[in-house]
Amino acid sequence: MTTRRDVLAGLTGLGTTLATPALARAERPRAFADNEIVRAGHSFFGAVSRNLAELVQEAASRWGRPNAYILGQEASGAIIGGLRYGEGTMYTRNAGDRRIYWQGPSLGFDWGADGDRTMMLVYNLPSVEAIHQRFVGVDGSAYLVGGLGFTALTFADMVVAPIRSGVGARLGVNVGYLKFTPQPTWNPF
């Protein structure tokens, strides 16, 4: 039987790592400095790190310093309506690291498919469990073969800013949400 992990690994070509999530405490995660985020992104994204630094600076000027970030991979596709599935690890400075999964639908003038390495900066996270929400946003993409993208999704005062670097072909604008869960699921709703 093909699992979600097999599909993601096959679509992105990046493979996955198995990690055991650390037990998280209920305290608010402390913020990361911009240079710590850039270093983590540099080792994760590699060659596109110069553009990553610019995106991290743009995010810092809008929302301040993140108190968590997620590194992972995802796959998505759309023909008017779309679906996105991903998995990764959420890192916090003082509340532990944990495995996290995301999925969500989108609707708009959107066509294409892509597989991405993704870094999500998380702002105003009151506790590690608070990430398990639906974060809404608007996304636009225009690339052939590969690209680097940045958007923002919100829920209450929390902001998740995904930075994606991947391969595929995508053109369009859509509105949608990402639902974060502690376990993988095929249900995007």
PDB file of C-alpha atoms in Angstrom:
ATOM      1  CA  MET A   1       0.000   0.000   0.000  1.00  0.00           C
ATOM      2  CA  THR A   2       1.394   3.389  -0.923  1.00  0.00           C
ATOM      3  CA  THR A   3       1.627   5.741   2.035  1.00  0.00           C
ATOM      4  CA  ARG A   4       1.521   9.513   2.080  1.00  0.00           C
ATOM      5  CA  ARG A   5       5.249   9.557   2.868  1.00  0.00           C
ATOM      6  CA  ASP A   6       5.989   7.455  -0.242  1.00  0.00           C
ATOM      7  CA  VAL A   7       3.990   9.801  -2.451  1.00  0.00           C
ATOM      8  CA  LEU A   8       5.692  12.926  -1.076  1.00  0.00           C
ATOM      9  CA  ALA A   9       9.148  11.398  -1.379  1.00  0.00           C
ATOM     10  CA  GLY A  10       8.444  10.354  -4.955  1.00  0.00           C
ATOM     11  CA  LEU A  11       7.012  13.728  -5.999  1.00  0.00           C
ATOM     12  CA  THR A  12       9.698  15.885  -4.461  1.00  0.00           C
ATOM     13  CA  GLY A  13      12.651  13.570  -4.991  1.00  0.00           C
ATOM     14  CA  LEU A  14      14.014  14.825  -1.714  1.00  0.00           C
ATOM     15  CA  GLY A  15      13.353  11.846   0.522  1.00  0.00           C
ATOM     16  CA  THR A  16      12.239  12.113   4.087  1.00  0.00           C
ATOM     17  CA  THR A  17      13.763  11.676   7.463  1.00  0.00           C
ATOM     18  CA  LEU A  18      12.158   9.911  10.335  1.00  0.00           C
ATOM     19  CA  ALA A  19      12.259  11.931  13.502  1.00  0.00           C
ATOM     20  CA  THR A  20      10.786  11.272  16.870  1.00  0.00           C
ATOM     21  CA  PRO A  21       9.113  14.425  18.165  1.00  0.00           C
ATOM     22  CA  ALA A  22      10.340  15.700  21.478  1.00  0.00           C
ATOM     23  CA  LEU A  23       7.829  16.210  24.210  1.00  0.00           C
ATOM     24  CA  ALA A  24       6.813  19.860  24.121  1.00  0.00           C
ATOM     25  CA  ARG A  25       6.214  21.945  27.180  1.00  0.00           C
ATOM     26  CA  ALA A  26       3.219  24.265  27.365  1.00  0.00           C
ATOM     27  CA  GLU A  27       5.350  27.413  27.547  1.00  0.00           C
ATOM     28  CA  ARG A  28       5.522  30.024  24.777  1.00  0.00           C
ATOM     29  CA  PRO A  29       8.457  29.393  22.415  1.00  0.00           C
ATOM     30  CA  ARG A  30      11.206  32.059  22.503  1.00  0.00           C
ATOM     31  CA  ALA A  31      12.025  33.999  19.319  1.00  0.00           C
ATOM     32  CA  PHE A  32      14.853  33.174  16.897  1.00  0.00           C
ATOM     33  CA  ALA A  33      17.262  35.832  15.606  1.00  0.00           C
ATOM     34  CA  ASP A  34      17.282  36.548  11.858  1.00  0.00           C
ATOM     35  CA  ASN A  35      20.810  35.176  11.437  1.00  0.00           C
ATOM     36  CA  GLU A  36      19.771  31.866  13.053  1.00  0.00           C
ATOM     37  CA  ILE A  37      16.901  31.536  10.579  1.00  0.00           C
ATOM     38  CA  VAL A  38      19.168  32.385   7.628  1.00  0.00           C
ATOM     39  CA  ARG A  39      21.746  29.784   8.779  1.00  0.00           C
ATOM     40  CA  ALA A  40      19.061  27.103   9.106  1.00  0.00           C
ATOM     41  CA  GLY A  41      17.658  28.039   5.706  1.00  0.00           C
ATOM     42  CA  HIS A  42      21.107  28.098   4.094  1.00  0.00           C
ATOM     43  CA  SER A  43      21.813  24.519   5.111  1.00  0.00           C
ATOM     44  CA  PHE A  44      18.275  23.476   4.117  1.00  0.00           C
ATOM     45  CA  PHE A  45      17.905  25.283   0.772  1.00  0.00           C
ATOM     46  CA  GLY A  46      21.552  25.430  -0.345  1.00  0.00           C
ATOM     47  CA  ALA A  47      22.098  27.450  -3.537  1.00  0.00           C
ATOM     48  CA  VAL A  48      19.132  29.803  -3.186  1.00  0.00           C
ATOM     49  CA  SER A  49      20.263  31.073   0.219  1.00  0.00           C
ATOM     50  CA  ARG A  50      20.977  34.646  -0.963  1.00  0.00           C
ATOM     51  CA  ASN A  51      17.354  35.070  -2.039  1.00  0.00           C
ATOM     52  CA  LEU A  52      16.266  33.335   1.161  1.00  0.00           C
ATOM     53  CA  ALA A  53      18.091  35.960   3.249  1.00  0.00           C
ATOM     54  CA  GLU A  54      16.178  38.708   1.431  1.00  0.00           C
ATOM     55  CA  LEU A  55      12.856  36.965   2.101  1.00  0.00           C
ATOM     56  CA  VAL A  56      13.708  36.474   5.794  1.00  0.00           C
ATOM     57  CA  GLN A  57      14.568  40.182   6.069  1.00  0.00           C
ATOM     58  CA  GLU A  58      11.260  41.096   4.396  1.00  0.00           C
ATOM     59  CA  ALA A  59       9.353  38.874   6.843  1.00  0.00           C
ATOM     60  CA  ALA A  60      11.250  40.352   9.821  1.00  0.00           C
ATOM     61  CA  SER A  61      10.358  43.883   8.749  1.00  0.00           C
ATOM     62  CA  ARG A  62       6.656  42.910   8.659  1.00  0.00           C
ATOM     63  CA  TRP A  63       6.215  40.609  11.659  1.00  0.00           C
ATOM     64  CA  GLY A  64       9.369  40.802  13.807  1.00  0.00           C
ATOM     65  CA  ARG A  65      11.224  37.692  14.939  1.00  0.00           C
ATOM     66  CA  PRO A  66       9.656  34.226  14.580  1.00  0.00           C
ATOM     67  CA  ASN A  67       9.336  32.065  17.665  1.00  0.00           C
ATOM     68  CA  ALA A  68       9.234  28.837  15.630  1.00  0.00           C
ATOM     69  CA  TYR A  69      10.075  27.594  12.157  1.00  0.00           C
ATOM     70  CA  ILE A  70       9.230  24.519  10.141  1.00  0.00           C
ATOM     71  CA  LEU A  71      11.539  22.740   7.678  1.00  0.00           C
ATOM     72  CA  GLY A  72       9.962  20.169   5.399  1.00  0.00           C
ATOM     73  CA  GLN A  73       8.854  19.178   1.935  1.00  0.00           C
ATOM     74  CA  GLU A  74       5.535  19.358   0.157  1.00  0.00           C
ATOM     75  CA  ALA A  75       3.784  18.542  -3.089  1.00  0.00           C
ATOM     76  CA  SER A  76       0.872  20.357  -4.688  1.00  0.00           C
ATOM     77  CA  GLY A  77      -1.144  20.451  -7.844  1.00  0.00           C
ATOM     78  CA  ALA A  78      -4.035  22.475  -9.203  1.00  0.00           C
ATOM     79  CA  ILE A  79      -6.423  22.794 -12.096  1.00  0.00           C
ATOM     80  CA  ILE A  80      -8.668  25.628 -10.827  1.00  0.00           C
ATOM     81  CA  GLY A  81      -9.021  23.796  -7.492  1.00  0.00           C
ATOM     82  CA  GLY A  82      -5.858  22.499  -5.894  1.00  0.00           C
ATOM     83  CA  LEU A  83      -4.454  20.418  -3.054  1.00  0.00           C
ATOM     84  CA  ARG A  84      -1.221  20.728  -1.079  1.00  0.00           C
ATOM     85  CA  TYR A  85       0.309  18.110   1.237  1.00  0.00           C
ATOM     86  CA  GLY A  86       3.467  18.444   3.298  1.00  0.00           C
ATOM     87  CA  GLU A  87       5.426  17.198   6.244  1.00  0.00           C
ATOM     88  CA  GLY A  88       8.348  18.428   8.271  1.00  0.00           C
ATOM     89  CA  THR A  89       9.687  19.304  11.688  1.00  0.00           C
ATOM     90  CA  MET A  90       8.748  22.383  13.695  1.00  0.00           C
ATOM     91  CA  TYR A  91      11.675  23.804  15.667  1.00  0.00           C
ATOM     92  CA  THR A  92      11.358  25.983  18.748  1.00  0.00           C
ATOM     93  CA  ARG A  93      14.067  27.380  20.938  1.00  0.00           C
ATOM     94  CA  ASN A  94      12.694  26.260  24.307  1.00  0.00           C
ATOM     95  CA  ALA A  95       9.516  24.192  23.744  1.00  0.00           C
ATOM     96  CA  GLY A  96      10.993  21.229  21.878  1.00  0.00           C
ATOM     97  CA  ASP A  97      10.902  20.094  18.266  1.00  0.00           C
ATOM     98  CA  ARG A  98       8.068  18.064  16.818  1.00  0.00           C
ATOM     99  CA  ARG A  99       6.983  16.362  13.643  1.00  0.00           C
ATOM    100  CA  ILE A 100       4.171  18.214  11.850  1.00  0.00           C
ATOM    101  CA  TYR A 101       2.015  17.642   8.781  1.00  0.00           C
ATOM    102  CA  TRP A 102       0.006  20.065   6.673  1.00  0.00           C
ATOM    103  CA  GLN A 103      -2.580  19.805   3.967  1.00  0.00           C
ATOM    104  CA  GLY A 104      -5.107  22.091   2.408  1.00  0.00           C
ATOM    105  CA  PRO A 105      -7.266  22.992  -0.548  1.00  0.00           C
ATOM    106  CA  SER A 106      -7.124  26.082  -2.745  1.00  0.00           C
ATOM    107  CA  LEU A 107      -9.438  27.638  -5.294  1.00  0.00           C
ATOM    108  CA  GLY A 108      -8.645  30.200  -7.969  1.00  0.00           C
ATOM    109  CA  PHE A 109      -7.134  30.733 -11.378  1.00  0.00           C
ATOM    110  CA  ASP A 110      -4.360  28.240 -10.844  1.00  0.00           C
ATOM    111  CA  TRP A 111      -2.774  25.510 -12.972  1.00  0.00           C
ATOM    112  CA  GLY A 112       0.249  23.252 -12.526  1.00  0.00           C
ATOM    113  CA  ALA A 113       2.092  21.042 -10.080  1.00  0.00           C
ATOM    114  CA  ASP A 114       5.220  21.380  -7.979  1.00  0.00           C
ATOM    115  CA  GLY A 115       7.350  19.689  -5.358  1.00  0.00           C
ATOM    116  CA  ASP A 116       9.016  22.004  -2.852  1.00  0.00           C
ATOM    117  CA  ARG A 117      11.418  22.221   0.008  1.00  0.00           C
ATOM    118  CA  THR A 118       9.653  24.495   2.444  1.00  0.00           C
ATOM    119  CA  MET A 119      10.703  26.693   5.348  1.00  0.00           C
ATOM    120  CA  MET A 120       7.815  28.217   7.276  1.00  0.00           C
ATOM    121  CA  LEU A 121       8.480  31.055   9.686  1.00  0.00           C
ATOM    122  CA  VAL A 122       5.955  31.062  12.538  1.00  0.00           C
ATOM    123  CA  TYR A 123       5.146  34.312  14.366  1.00  0.00           C
ATOM    124  CA  ASN A 124       3.241  34.888  17.636  1.00  0.00           C
ATOM    125  CA  LEU A 125       2.886  31.175  18.427  1.00  0.00           C
ATOM    126  CA  PRO A 126       1.507  31.118  22.012  1.00  0.00           C
ATOM    127  CA  SER A 127       2.240  27.378  22.506  1.00  0.00           C
ATOM    128  CA  VAL A 128       3.404  24.474  20.369  1.00  0.00           C
ATOM    129  CA  GLU A 129      -0.106  23.000  20.222  1.00  0.00           C
ATOM    130  CA  ALA A 130      -1.531  26.283  18.855  1.00  0.00           C
ATOM    131  CA  ILE A 131      -0.097  25.483  15.402  1.00  0.00           C
ATOM    132  CA  HIS A 132      -2.858  22.877  14.925  1.00  0.00           C
ATOM    133  CA  GLN A 133      -5.226  25.327  13.171  1.00  0.00           C
ATOM    134  CA  ARG A 134      -6.295  26.338   9.662  1.00  0.00           C
ATOM    135  CA  PHE A 135      -4.208  29.253   8.413  1.00  0.00           C
ATOM    136  CA  VAL A 136      -5.815  31.192   5.535  1.00  0.00           C
ATOM    137  CA  GLY A 137      -4.053  33.146   2.798  1.00  0.00           C
ATOM    138  CA  VAL A 138      -3.718  34.130  -0.854  1.00  0.00           C
ATOM    139  CA  ASP A 139      -0.949  32.645  -2.991  1.00  0.00           C
ATOM    140  CA  GLY A 140       0.319  33.473  -6.450  1.00  0.00           C
ATOM    141  CA  SER A 141       2.843  31.586  -8.568  1.00  0.00           C
ATOM    142  CA  ALA A 142       4.388  32.021 -11.994  1.00  0.00           C
ATOM    143  CA  TYR A 143       7.314  29.765 -12.886  1.00  0.00           C
ATOM    144  CA  LEU A 144       8.384  27.041 -15.256  1.00  0.00           C
ATOM    145  CA  VAL A 145      10.898  24.403 -14.099  1.00  0.00           C
ATOM    146  CA  GLY A 146      11.531  25.939 -10.667  1.00  0.00           C
ATOM    147  CA  GLY A 147      11.193  28.932  -8.416  1.00  0.00           C
ATOM    148  CA  LEU A 148      11.313  30.495  -4.965  1.00  0.00           C
ATOM    149  CA  GLY A 149       8.073  31.736  -3.405  1.00  0.00           C
ATOM    150  CA  PHE A 150       6.946  33.542  -0.262  1.00  0.00           C
ATOM    151  CA  THR A 151       3.451  34.101   1.127  1.00  0.00           C
ATOM    152  CA  ALA A 152       1.710  34.638   4.478  1.00  0.00           C
ATOM    153  CA  LEU A 153      -1.101  32.706   6.134  1.00  0.00           C
ATOM    154  CA  THR A 154      -2.918  33.852   9.259  1.00  0.00           C
ATOM    155  CA  PHE A 155      -5.063  32.605  12.106  1.00  0.00           C
ATOM    156  CA  ALA A 156      -5.996  35.064  14.887  1.00  0.00           C
ATOM    157  CA  ASP A 157      -2.704  36.849  15.792  1.00  0.00           C
ATOM    158  CA  MET A 158      -0.499  34.030  14.493  1.00  0.00           C
ATOM    159  CA  VAL A 159       1.247  34.271  11.105  1.00  0.00           C
ATOM    160  CA  VAL A 160       2.851  31.426   9.159  1.00  0.00           C
ATOM    161  CA  ALA A 161       5.092  32.608   6.308  1.00  0.00           C
ATOM    162  CA  PRO A 162       5.992  29.717   3.965  1.00  0.00           C
ATOM    163  CA  ILE A 163       9.115  30.139   1.830  1.00  0.00           C
ATOM    164  CA  ARG A 164       9.150  27.528  -0.919  1.00  0.00           C
ATOM    165  CA  SER A 165      11.886  26.450  -3.292  1.00  0.00           C
ATOM    166  CA  GLY A 166      10.964  23.761  -5.737  1.00  0.00           C
ATOM    167  CA  VAL A 167      10.569  22.314  -9.164  1.00  0.00           C
ATOM    168  CA  GLY A 168       7.538  22.085 -11.393  1.00  0.00           C
ATOM    169  CA  ALA A 169       5.396  24.408 -13.456  1.00  0.00           C
ATOM    170  CA  ARG A 170       2.827  26.679 -11.867  1.00  0.00           C
ATOM    171  CA  LEU A 171       0.805  29.684 -13.007  1.00  0.00           C
ATOM    172  CA  GLY A 172      -2.002  31.381 -11.169  1.00  0.00           C
ATOM    173  CA  VAL A 173      -3.478  33.000  -8.109  1.00  0.00           C
ATOM    174  CA  ASN A 174      -5.536  31.189  -5.494  1.00  0.00           C
ATOM    175  CA  VAL A 175      -7.060  31.516  -2.048  1.00  0.00           C
ATOM    176  CA  GLY A 176      -6.849  28.623   0.366  1.00  0.00           C
ATOM    177  CA  TYR A 177      -5.689  27.414   3.705  1.00  0.00           C
ATOM    178  CA  LEU A 178      -3.224  25.033   5.283  1.00  0.00           C
ATOM    179  CA  LYS A 179      -4.370  22.804   8.124  1.00  0.00           C
ATOM    180  CA  PHE A 180      -1.559  21.692  10.450  1.00  0.00           C
ATOM    181  CA  THR A 181      -1.924  18.311  12.165  1.00  0.00           C
ATOM    182  CA  PRO A 182       0.216  16.145  14.459  1.00  0.00           C
ATOM    183  CA  GLN A 183      -0.517  13.034  12.322  1.00  0.00           C
ATOM    184  CA  PRO A 184      -0.604  12.607   8.524  1.00  0.00           C
ATOM    185  CA  THR A 185      -3.994  12.599   6.826  1.00  0.00           C
ATOM    186  CA  TRP A 186      -5.237  12.565   3.250  1.00  0.00           C
ATOM    187  CA  ASN A 187      -8.250  14.723   4.160  1.00  0.00           C
ATOM    188  CA  PRO A 188      -7.397  18.337   3.170  1.00  0.00           C
ATOM    189  CA  PHE A 189     -10.536  19.699   4.839  1.00  0.00           C
TER     190      PHE A 189
END
